[in-house]
PDB file of C-alpha atoms in Angstrom:
ATOM      1  CA  UNK A 263      10.231  11.505  19.570  1.00 43.00           C
ATOM      2  CA  UNK A 264       7.222  12.250  16.873  1.00 46.00           C
ATOM      3  CA  UNK A 265       3.565   9.972  16.753  1.00 48.00           C
ATOM      4  CA  UNK A 266       3.776   7.325  13.894  1.00 48.00           C
ATOM      5  CA  UNK A 267       0.975   9.492  12.722  1.00 48.00           C
ATOM      6  CA  UNK A 268       3.218  12.883  11.739  1.00 47.00           C
ATOM      7  CA  UNK A 269       5.547  10.641  10.342  1.00 47.00           C
ATOM      8  CA  UNK A 270       2.453   8.812   8.166  1.00 48.00           C
ATOM      9  CA  UNK A 271       1.173  13.324   7.607  1.00 47.00           C
ATOM     10  CA  UNK A 272       5.114  14.012   5.897  1.00 45.00           C
ATOM     11  CA  UNK A 273       5.263  10.418   3.870  1.00 45.00           C
ATOM     12  CA  UNK A 274       2.055  10.886   1.995  1.00 44.00           C
ATOM     13  CA  UNK A 275       2.616  14.728   1.393  1.00 47.00           C
ATOM     14  CA  UNK A 276       6.281  13.514   0.405  1.00 45.00           C
ATOM     15  CA  UNK A 277       4.209  11.697  -2.286  1.00 40.00           C
ATOM     16  CA  UNK A 278       2.099  14.912  -3.766  1.00 42.00           C
ATOM     17  CA  UNK A 279       5.388  16.487  -3.956  1.00 42.00           C
ATOM     18  CA  UNK A 280       6.636  13.519  -6.553  1.00 39.00           C
ATOM     19  CA  UNK A 281       3.339  14.809  -8.871  1.00 37.00           C
ATOM     20  CA  UNK A 282       5.772  16.855 -10.877  1.00 37.00           C
ATOM     21  CA  UNK A 283       7.715  14.415 -11.549  1.00 37.00           C
ATOM     22  CA  UNK A 284       8.308  13.330 -15.034  1.00 35.00           C
ATOM     23  CA  UNK A 285       7.836   9.672 -14.639  1.00 37.00           C
ATOM     24  CA  UNK A 286       4.301  10.188 -13.546  1.00 40.00           C
ATOM     25  CA  UNK A 287       4.443  13.347 -16.297  1.00 39.00           C
ATOM     26  CA  UNK A 288       5.479  11.040 -18.604  1.00 40.00           C
ATOM     27  CA  UNK A 289       2.114   8.806 -17.522  1.00 44.00           C
ATOM     28  CA  UNK A 290       0.029  11.604 -17.697  1.00 46.00           C
ATOM     29  CA  UNK A 291       0.956  12.024 -21.578  1.00 43.00           C
ATOM     30  CA  UNK A 292       0.167   8.755 -22.433  1.00 48.00           C
ATOM     31  CA  UNK A 293      -3.407   8.521 -21.021  1.00 47.00           C
ATOM     32  CA  UNK A 294      -4.417  11.234 -23.578  1.00 51.00           C
ATOM     33  CA  UNK A 295      -7.860  12.512 -23.588  1.00 52.00           C
ATOM     34  CA  UNK A 296      -9.979  11.666 -20.323  1.00 55.00           C
ATOM     35  CA  UNK A 297     -13.482  12.246 -19.702  1.00 62.00           C
ATOM     36  CA  UNK A 298     -14.737  14.316 -17.980  1.00 73.00           C
ATOM     37  CA  UNK A 299     -14.450  13.366 -13.475  1.00 71.00           C
ATOM     38  CA  UNK A 300     -18.462  11.820 -12.358  1.00 81.00           C
ATOM     39  CA  UNK A 301     -19.751  11.521  -8.605  1.00 85.00           C
ATOM     40  CA  UNK A 302     -18.915   8.332  -8.700  1.00 87.00           C
ATOM     41  CA  UNK A 303     -15.385   8.703  -9.878  1.00 85.00           C
ATOM     42  CA  UNK A 304     -15.207  11.404  -6.190  1.00 87.00           C
ATOM     43  CA  UNK A 305     -16.787   8.630  -4.324  1.00 91.00           C
ATOM     44  CA  UNK A 306     -14.026   6.321  -5.360  1.00 90.00           C
ATOM     45  CA  UNK A 307     -11.621   8.230  -4.977  1.00 90.00           C
ATOM     46  CA  UNK A 308     -12.080  10.283  -1.151  1.00 90.00           C
ATOM     47  CA  UNK A 309     -13.134   5.914  -1.238  1.00 93.00           C
ATOM     48  CA  UNK A 310      -8.958   5.057  -2.151  1.00 91.00           C
ATOM     49  CA  UNK A 311      -7.959   8.737   0.026  1.00 89.00           C
ATOM     50  CA  UNK A 312      -9.338   7.859   3.574  1.00 91.00           C
ATOM     51  CA  UNK A 313      -8.841   3.396   3.425  1.00 93.00           C
ATOM     52  CA  UNK A 314      -5.504   3.263   1.189  1.00 89.00           C
ATOM     53  CA  UNK A 315      -4.034   6.960   2.410  1.00 85.00           C
ATOM     54  CA  UNK A 316      -4.606   7.153   5.568  1.00 87.00           C
ATOM     55  CA  UNK A 317      -6.909   3.655   7.407  1.00 91.00           C
ATOM     56  CA  UNK A 318      -4.376   1.642   5.066  1.00 91.00           C
ATOM     57  CA  UNK A 319      -0.193   2.904   7.006  1.00 86.00           C
ATOM     58  CA  UNK A 320      -1.930   3.675   9.931  1.00 86.00           C
ATOM     59  CA  UNK A 321      -2.601  -0.210  10.608  1.00 92.00           C
ATOM     60  CA  UNK A 322       1.147  -1.054   8.784  1.00 91.00           C
ATOM     61  CA  UNK A 323       2.402   0.990  11.375  1.00 86.00           C
ATOM     62  CA  UNK A 324       1.326  -0.085  14.255  1.00 90.00           C
ATOM     63  CA  UNK A 325       2.076  -3.036  13.233  1.00 92.00           C
ATOM     64  CA  UNK A 326       5.759  -3.123  12.333  1.00 88.00           C
ATOM     65  CA  UNK A 327       5.499  -1.612  16.093  1.00 87.00           C
ATOM     66  CA  UNK A 328       4.730  -5.229  17.084  1.00 88.00           C
ATOM     67  CA  UNK A 329       6.774  -7.458  14.272  1.00 89.00           C
ATOM     68  CA  UNK A 330       9.818  -7.109  13.052  1.00 87.00           C
ATOM     69  CA  UNK A 331       9.917  -5.525  10.123  1.00 87.00           C
ATOM     70  CA  UNK A 332      11.932  -8.016   7.567  1.00 88.00           C
ATOM     71  CA  UNK A 333       8.117 -10.561   8.700  1.00 89.00           C
ATOM     72  CA  UNK A 334       5.855  -6.941   8.084  1.00 90.00           C
ATOM     73  CA  UNK A 335       7.416  -6.875   4.649  1.00 88.00           C
ATOM     74  CA  UNK A 336       7.121  -9.797   4.062  1.00 89.00           C
ATOM     75  CA  UNK A 337       2.636 -10.079   4.633  1.00 90.00           C
ATOM     76  CA  UNK A 338       2.556  -7.235   2.803  1.00 88.00           C
ATOM     77  CA  UNK A 339       2.205  -9.915  -0.124  1.00 87.00           C
ATOM     78  CA  UNK A 340      -1.937 -10.344   1.437  1.00 90.00           C
ATOM     79  CA  UNK A 341      -1.926  -6.947   0.088  1.00 88.00           C
ATOM     80  CA  UNK A 342      -2.521  -9.087  -3.205  1.00 84.00           C
ATOM     81  CA  UNK A 343      -4.494 -11.589  -1.392  1.00 89.00           C
ATOM     82  CA  UNK A 344      -6.902  -8.902  -0.290  1.00 92.00           C
ATOM     83  CA  UNK A 345      -6.881  -7.752  -3.854  1.00 90.00           C
ATOM     84  CA  UNK A 346      -7.840 -11.580  -5.714  1.00 89.00           C
ATOM     85  CA  UNK A 347     -10.118 -11.922  -3.373  1.00 92.00           C
ATOM     86  CA  UNK A 348     -12.049  -8.626  -3.301  1.00 93.00           C
ATOM     87  CA  UNK A 349     -12.568  -9.042  -7.126  1.00 91.00           C
ATOM     88  CA  UNK A 350     -13.407 -12.441  -7.007  1.00 90.00           C
ATOM     89  CA  UNK A 351     -16.147 -11.255  -4.853  1.00 92.00           C
ATOM     90  CA  UNK A 352     -16.711  -7.867  -5.412  1.00 91.00           C
ATOM     91  CA  UNK A 353     -15.171  -6.848  -8.717  1.00 89.00           C
ATOM     92  CA  UNK A 354     -16.207  -8.962 -11.057  1.00 85.00           C
ATOM     93  CA  UNK A 355     -13.178 -10.467 -11.493  1.00 86.00           C
ATOM     94  CA  UNK A 356     -11.898 -13.948 -11.925  1.00 85.00           C
ATOM     95  CA  UNK A 357      -9.588 -16.284 -10.513  1.00 87.00           C
ATOM     96  CA  UNK A 358      -9.350 -18.968 -11.348  1.00 86.00           C
ATOM     97  CA  UNK A 359      -7.638 -22.432  -8.800  1.00 87.00           C
ATOM     98  CA  UNK A 360      -3.825 -21.544  -9.197  1.00 86.00           C
ATOM     99  CA  UNK A 361      -4.830 -17.713  -8.428  1.00 87.00           C
ATOM    100  CA  UNK A 362      -6.891 -20.304  -4.762  1.00 90.00           C
ATOM    101  CA  UNK A 363      -4.127 -21.548  -4.455  1.00 89.00           C
ATOM    102  CA  UNK A 364      -1.816 -19.305  -4.085  1.00 87.00           C
ATOM    103  CA  UNK A 365      -4.371 -17.403  -1.392  1.00 89.00           C
ATOM    104  CA  UNK A 366      -4.057 -20.361   0.444  1.00 91.00           C
ATOM    105  CA  UNK A 367      -0.529 -20.480   0.406  1.00 89.00           C
ATOM    106  CA  UNK A 368      -0.288 -17.291   0.667  1.00 89.00           C
ATOM    107  CA  UNK A 369      -1.937 -16.950   3.663  1.00 90.00           C
ATOM    108  CA  UNK A 370      -0.963 -19.784   5.334  1.00 91.00           C
ATOM    109  CA  UNK A 371       2.623 -18.690   4.783  1.00 89.00           C
ATOM    110  CA  UNK A 372       1.646 -15.502   6.835  1.00 89.00           C
ATOM    111  CA  UNK A 373       0.141 -17.511   9.520  1.00 90.00           C
ATOM    112  CA  UNK A 374       3.539 -19.348   9.976  1.00 89.00           C
ATOM    113  CA  UNK A 375       5.873 -16.064  10.496  1.00 88.00           C
ATOM    114  CA  UNK A 376       3.792 -15.089  12.678  1.00 88.00           C
ATOM    115  CA  UNK A 377       2.906 -18.494  14.986  1.00 85.00           C
ATOM    116  CA  UNK A 378       6.654 -18.246  15.295  1.00 82.00           C
ATOM    117  CA  UNK A 379       6.191 -15.427  17.091  1.00 80.00           C
ATOM    118  CA  UNK A 380       2.967 -15.611  19.474  1.00 83.00           C
ATOM    119  CA  UNK A 381       0.703 -14.026  20.343  1.00 84.00           C
ATOM    120  CA  UNK A 382       2.780 -10.487  19.127  1.00 85.00           C
ATOM    121  CA  UNK A 383       2.559 -11.783  15.701  1.00 87.00           C
ATOM    122  CA  UNK A 384      -0.154 -13.249  15.546  1.00 91.00           C
ATOM    123  CA  UNK A 385      -1.875  -9.321  16.650  1.00 93.00           C
ATOM    124  CA  UNK A 386       0.741  -8.008  13.917  1.00 92.00           C
ATOM    125  CA  UNK A 387      -0.671  -9.748  11.442  1.00 94.00           C
ATOM    126  CA  UNK A 388      -3.815  -8.909  12.280  1.00 94.00           C
ATOM    127  CA  UNK A 389      -3.399  -5.344  12.081  1.00 95.00           C
ATOM    128  CA  UNK A 390      -0.922  -6.054   8.429  1.00 95.00           C
ATOM    129  CA  UNK A 391      -4.277  -8.294   7.250  1.00 95.00           C
ATOM    130  CA  UNK A 392      -6.657  -5.378   8.173  1.00 96.00           C
ATOM    131  CA  UNK A 393      -3.691  -2.843   6.248  1.00 95.00           C
ATOM    132  CA  UNK A 394      -3.530  -4.962   3.344  1.00 94.00           C
ATOM    133  CA  UNK A 395      -7.566  -5.076   2.728  1.00 96.00           C
ATOM    134  CA  UNK A 396      -8.197  -1.599   2.701  1.00 95.00           C
ATOM    135  CA  UNK A 397      -5.124  -1.106  -0.138  1.00 92.00           C
ATOM    136  CA  UNK A 398      -6.934  -3.642  -2.426  1.00 93.00           C
ATOM    137  CA  UNK A 399     -10.139  -1.619  -1.492  1.00 94.00           C
ATOM    138  CA  UNK A 400      -8.505   1.426  -2.420  1.00 91.00           C
ATOM    139  CA  UNK A 401      -6.567  -0.844  -5.823  1.00 87.00           C
ATOM    140  CA  UNK A 402      -9.572  -1.520  -7.314  1.00 91.00           C
ATOM    141  CA  UNK A 403     -11.812   1.809  -7.159  1.00 91.00           C
ATOM    142  CA  UNK A 404      -8.952   3.717  -7.882  1.00 86.00           C
ATOM    143  CA  UNK A 405      -8.706   0.903 -11.190  1.00 84.00           C
ATOM    144  CA  UNK A 406     -12.698   2.014 -11.634  1.00 87.00           C
ATOM    145  CA  UNK A 407     -12.258   6.078 -11.718  1.00 85.00           C
ATOM    146  CA  UNK A 408     -11.763   6.843 -15.425  1.00 80.00           C
ATOM    147  CA  UNK A 409     -11.982  10.616 -16.026  1.00 78.00           C
ATOM    148  CA  UNK A 410      -9.335  11.273 -13.903  1.00 78.00           C
ATOM    149  CA  UNK A 411      -5.294  10.866 -15.476  1.00 78.00           C
ATOM    150  CA  UNK A 412      -2.898   8.719 -12.550  1.00 72.00           C
ATOM    151  CA  UNK A 413      -1.480  11.254 -11.630  1.00 71.00           C
ATOM    152  CA  UNK A 414      -3.890  13.590 -10.995  1.00 79.00           C
ATOM    153  CA  UNK A 415      -4.609  11.122  -8.687  1.00 79.00           C
ATOM    154  CA  UNK A 416      -1.779  10.528  -7.539  1.00 74.00           C
ATOM    155  CA  UNK A 417      -1.563  13.786  -5.682  1.00 79.00           C
ATOM    156  CA  UNK A 418      -5.287  13.907  -4.390  1.00 82.00           C
ATOM    157  CA  UNK A 419      -3.946  10.632  -2.220  1.00 80.00           C
ATOM    158  CA  UNK A 420      -1.026  11.838  -1.205  1.00 76.00           C
ATOM    159  CA  UNK A 421      -2.454  15.142  -0.439  1.00 82.00           C
ATOM    160  CA  UNK A 422      -5.346  14.130   1.321  1.00 82.00           C
ATOM    161  CA  UNK A 423      -3.774  10.686   2.730  1.00 81.00           C
ATOM    162  CA  UNK A 424      -1.029  13.752   4.354  1.00 78.00           C
ATOM    163  CA  UNK A 425      -3.234  15.978   5.398  1.00 83.00           C
ATOM    164  CA  UNK A 426      -4.608  13.713   7.279  1.00 82.00           C
ATOM    165  CA  UNK A 427      -1.986  12.010   8.397  1.00 77.00           C
ATOM    166  CA  UNK A 428      -0.234  15.677   9.409  1.00 77.00           C
ATOM    167  CA  UNK A 429      -3.932  17.265  11.684  1.00 81.00           C
ATOM    168  CA  UNK A 430      -4.028  12.880  13.438  1.00 76.00           C
ATOM    169  CA  UNK A 431      -0.812  13.411  15.170  1.00 74.00           C
ATOM    170  CA  UNK A 432      -1.435  17.188  16.024  1.00 75.00           C
ATOM    171  CA  UNK A 433      -3.617  16.599  17.630  1.00 78.00           C
ATOM    172  CA  UNK A 434      -2.478  13.456  19.087  1.00 73.00           C
ATOM    173  CA  UNK A 435       1.286  15.233  19.937  1.00 71.00           C
ATOM    174  CA  UNK A 436       2.784  18.241  19.912  1.00 70.00           C
ATOM    175  CA  UNK A 437       5.042  18.966  16.990  1.00 69.00           C
ATOM    176  CA  UNK A 438       8.837  18.044  17.724  1.00 74.00           C
ATOM    177  CA  UNK A 439      10.659  17.281  15.117  1.00 73.00           C
ATOM    178  CA  UNK A 440      13.951  18.907  13.499  1.00 80.00           C
ATOM    179  CA  UNK A 441      13.767  20.464  10.106  1.00 82.00           C
ATOM    180  CA  UNK A 442      16.452  17.592   8.947  1.00 86.00           C
ATOM    181  CA  UNK A 443      13.491  15.086   9.657  1.00 82.00           C
ATOM    182  CA  UNK A 444      10.812  16.848   7.728  1.00 78.00           C
ATOM    183  CA  UNK A 445      13.016  17.237   4.771  1.00 84.00           C
ATOM    184  CA  UNK A 446      14.247  13.531   4.919  1.00 84.00           C
ATOM    185  CA  UNK A 447      10.529  11.941   5.442  1.00 78.00           C
ATOM    186  CA  UNK A 448       9.161  15.299   2.452  1.00 77.00           C
ATOM    187  CA  UNK A 449      12.369  13.585  -0.104  1.00 79.00           C
ATOM    188  CA  UNK A 450      11.794   9.752   1.079  1.00 77.00           C
ATOM    189  CA  UNK A 451       7.814   9.849  -0.139  1.00 73.00           C
ATOM    190  CA  UNK A 452       8.478  12.332  -3.130  1.00 72.00           C
ATOM    191  CA  UNK A 453      11.030   9.640  -4.085  1.00 70.00           C
ATOM    192  CA  UNK A 454      10.455   6.320  -2.657  1.00 71.00           C
ATOM    193  CA  UNK A 455       6.710   6.568  -3.688  1.00 68.00           C
ATOM    194  CA  UNK A 456       4.997   8.956  -5.275  1.00 68.00           C
ATOM    195  CA  UNK A 457       7.157   7.276  -9.468  1.00 70.00           C
ATOM    196  CA  UNK A 458       5.858   3.719  -8.259  1.00 73.00           C
ATOM    197  CA  UNK A 459       1.759   5.003  -7.610  1.00 71.00           C
ATOM    198  CA  UNK A 460       1.347   6.540 -10.641  1.00 72.00           C
ATOM    199  CA  UNK A 461       2.349   4.442 -12.330  1.00 76.00           C
ATOM    200  CA  UNK A 462       1.082   1.334 -10.347  1.00 76.00           C
ATOM    201  CA  UNK A 463      -2.541   3.310 -11.202  1.00 76.00           C
ATOM    202  CA  UNK A 464      -1.880   3.277 -14.734  1.00 80.00           C
ATOM    203  CA  UNK A 465      -1.378  -0.924 -15.071  1.00 82.00           C
ATOM    204  CA  UNK A 466      -4.340  -0.869 -12.374  1.00 80.00           C
ATOM    205  CA  UNK A 467      -6.697   1.514 -14.887  1.00 77.00           C
ATOM    206  CA  UNK A 468      -4.993  -0.398 -18.011  1.00 83.00           C
ATOM    207  CA  UNK A 469      -4.833  -4.156 -16.658  1.00 80.00           C
ATOM    208  CA  UNK A 470      -7.498  -4.660 -13.737  1.00 79.00           C
ATOM    209  CA  UNK A 471      -6.160  -3.407 -10.390  1.00 72.00           C
ATOM    210  CA  UNK A 472      -5.501  -7.994  -9.648  1.00 71.00           C
ATOM    211  CA  UNK A 473      -2.976  -8.499 -12.281  1.00 78.00           C
ATOM    212  CA  UNK A 474      -1.362  -4.777 -10.854  1.00 79.00           C
ATOM    213  CA  UNK A 475      -1.586  -6.390  -8.182  1.00 67.00           C
ATOM    214  CA  UNK A 476       0.364  -9.352 -10.133  1.00 72.00           C
ATOM    215  CA  UNK A 477       3.296  -7.524 -10.765  1.00 76.00           C
ATOM    216  CA  UNK A 478       3.707  -4.923  -7.675  1.00 73.00           C
ATOM    217  CA  UNK A 479       3.406  -8.176  -5.261  1.00 68.00           C
ATOM    218  CA  UNK A 480       7.714  -8.676  -5.672  1.00 77.00           C
ATOM    219  CA  UNK A 481       8.435  -5.171  -2.857  1.00 79.00           C
ATOM    220  CA  UNK A 482       7.363  -7.401  -0.310  1.00 82.00           C
ATOM    221  CA  UNK A 483      10.715  -9.351  -1.081  1.00 84.00           C
ATOM    222  CA  UNK A 484      13.241  -6.299  -1.423  1.00 83.00           C
ATOM    223  CA  UNK A 485      11.807  -4.645   1.577  1.00 84.00           C
ATOM    224  CA  UNK A 486      12.202  -9.037   3.453  1.00 87.00           C
ATOM    225  CA  UNK A 487      15.658  -9.009   2.017  1.00 87.00           C
ATOM    226  CA  UNK A 488      16.961  -4.782   2.829  1.00 86.00           C
ATOM    227  CA  UNK A 489      15.703  -5.824   6.228  1.00 88.00           C
ATOM    228  CA  UNK A 490      17.510  -9.207   7.089  1.00 88.00           C
ATOM    229  CA  UNK A 491      20.741  -6.898   5.127  1.00 89.00           C
ATOM    230  CA  UNK A 492      20.527  -3.280   6.047  1.00 86.00           C
ATOM    231  CA  UNK A 493      19.596  -3.954   9.138  1.00 85.00           C
ATOM    232  CA  UNK A 494      20.413  -7.177  10.773  1.00 87.00           C
ATOM    233  CA  UNK A 495      17.502  -8.925  10.859  1.00 87.00           C
ATOM    234  CA  UNK A 496      17.229 -12.559  11.989  1.00 86.00           C
ATOM    235  CA  UNK A 497      16.387 -15.157   8.914  1.00 84.00           C
ATOM    236  CA  UNK A 498      14.770 -17.930  11.096  1.00 83.00           C
ATOM    237  CA  UNK A 499      13.525 -21.582   9.513  1.00 85.00           C
ATOM    238  CA  UNK A 500      10.800 -20.622   9.392  1.00 87.00           C
ATOM    239  CA  UNK A 501      11.250 -17.770   6.908  1.00 84.00           C
ATOM    240  CA  UNK A 502      12.670 -21.174   4.894  1.00 82.00           C
ATOM    241  CA  UNK A 503       8.694 -21.818   5.576  1.00 85.00           C
ATOM    242  CA  UNK A 504       7.072 -19.257   4.627  1.00 84.00           C
ATOM    243  CA  UNK A 505       9.020 -17.897   1.586  1.00 80.00           C
ATOM    244  CA  UNK A 506       8.273 -19.942  -0.980  1.00 80.00           C
ATOM    245  CA  UNK A 507       4.524 -20.449   0.044  1.00 82.00           C
ATOM    246  CA  UNK A 508       4.890 -16.192  -0.455  1.00 79.00           C
ATOM    247  CA  UNK A 509       6.960 -16.959  -4.344  1.00 66.00           C
TER     248      UNK A 509
END
């Protein structure tokens, strides 16, 4: 079996491959003429690659090994929490009482799901929460990049994360994946992640990271629904108690 980091690398390279897709290109055209990229832009983009493109996905994959996909999907709502709290604490974004109430609700819902699974669930929640902090910083740093188009940011993040992921995987285990597995991973990254990342970056630069992330937060519910319907994972009372708090 190929290592998790090899799979991550192929997915991330697939993201980079989608750079020339129509949706990413249309976003770039709409942005128009941009100011020249600065050293601060380069530093922010590098941090986004290391935390959002490498550390975050690896932590998420370890979390998936500890818990069901449906729970992990719902825990990804913590990315919105991390983005909002980091924005309020360090990036001068406003978070009102309703926002803090939402943060408390998502954290409580995550704890309900984790507690029902015992220690493995709490460990998985910790891994996913750490991944979400990485993505929260990624969201803010990427939103502050002014001299790079969304599609170019996607290319840089995809190539950087893909190269690092493949390098780690190659060092950890020999490459034994079939050509069809590699092609499937590349296609998944290109079709399912690349365009959405470019559009999310454009939204974050236009609206701010917290507002853009509040819309993007619907994705975990779609992932959970697919895990229940396609993977046949059980839908228990803990999900019934947690879902209203996540929403």
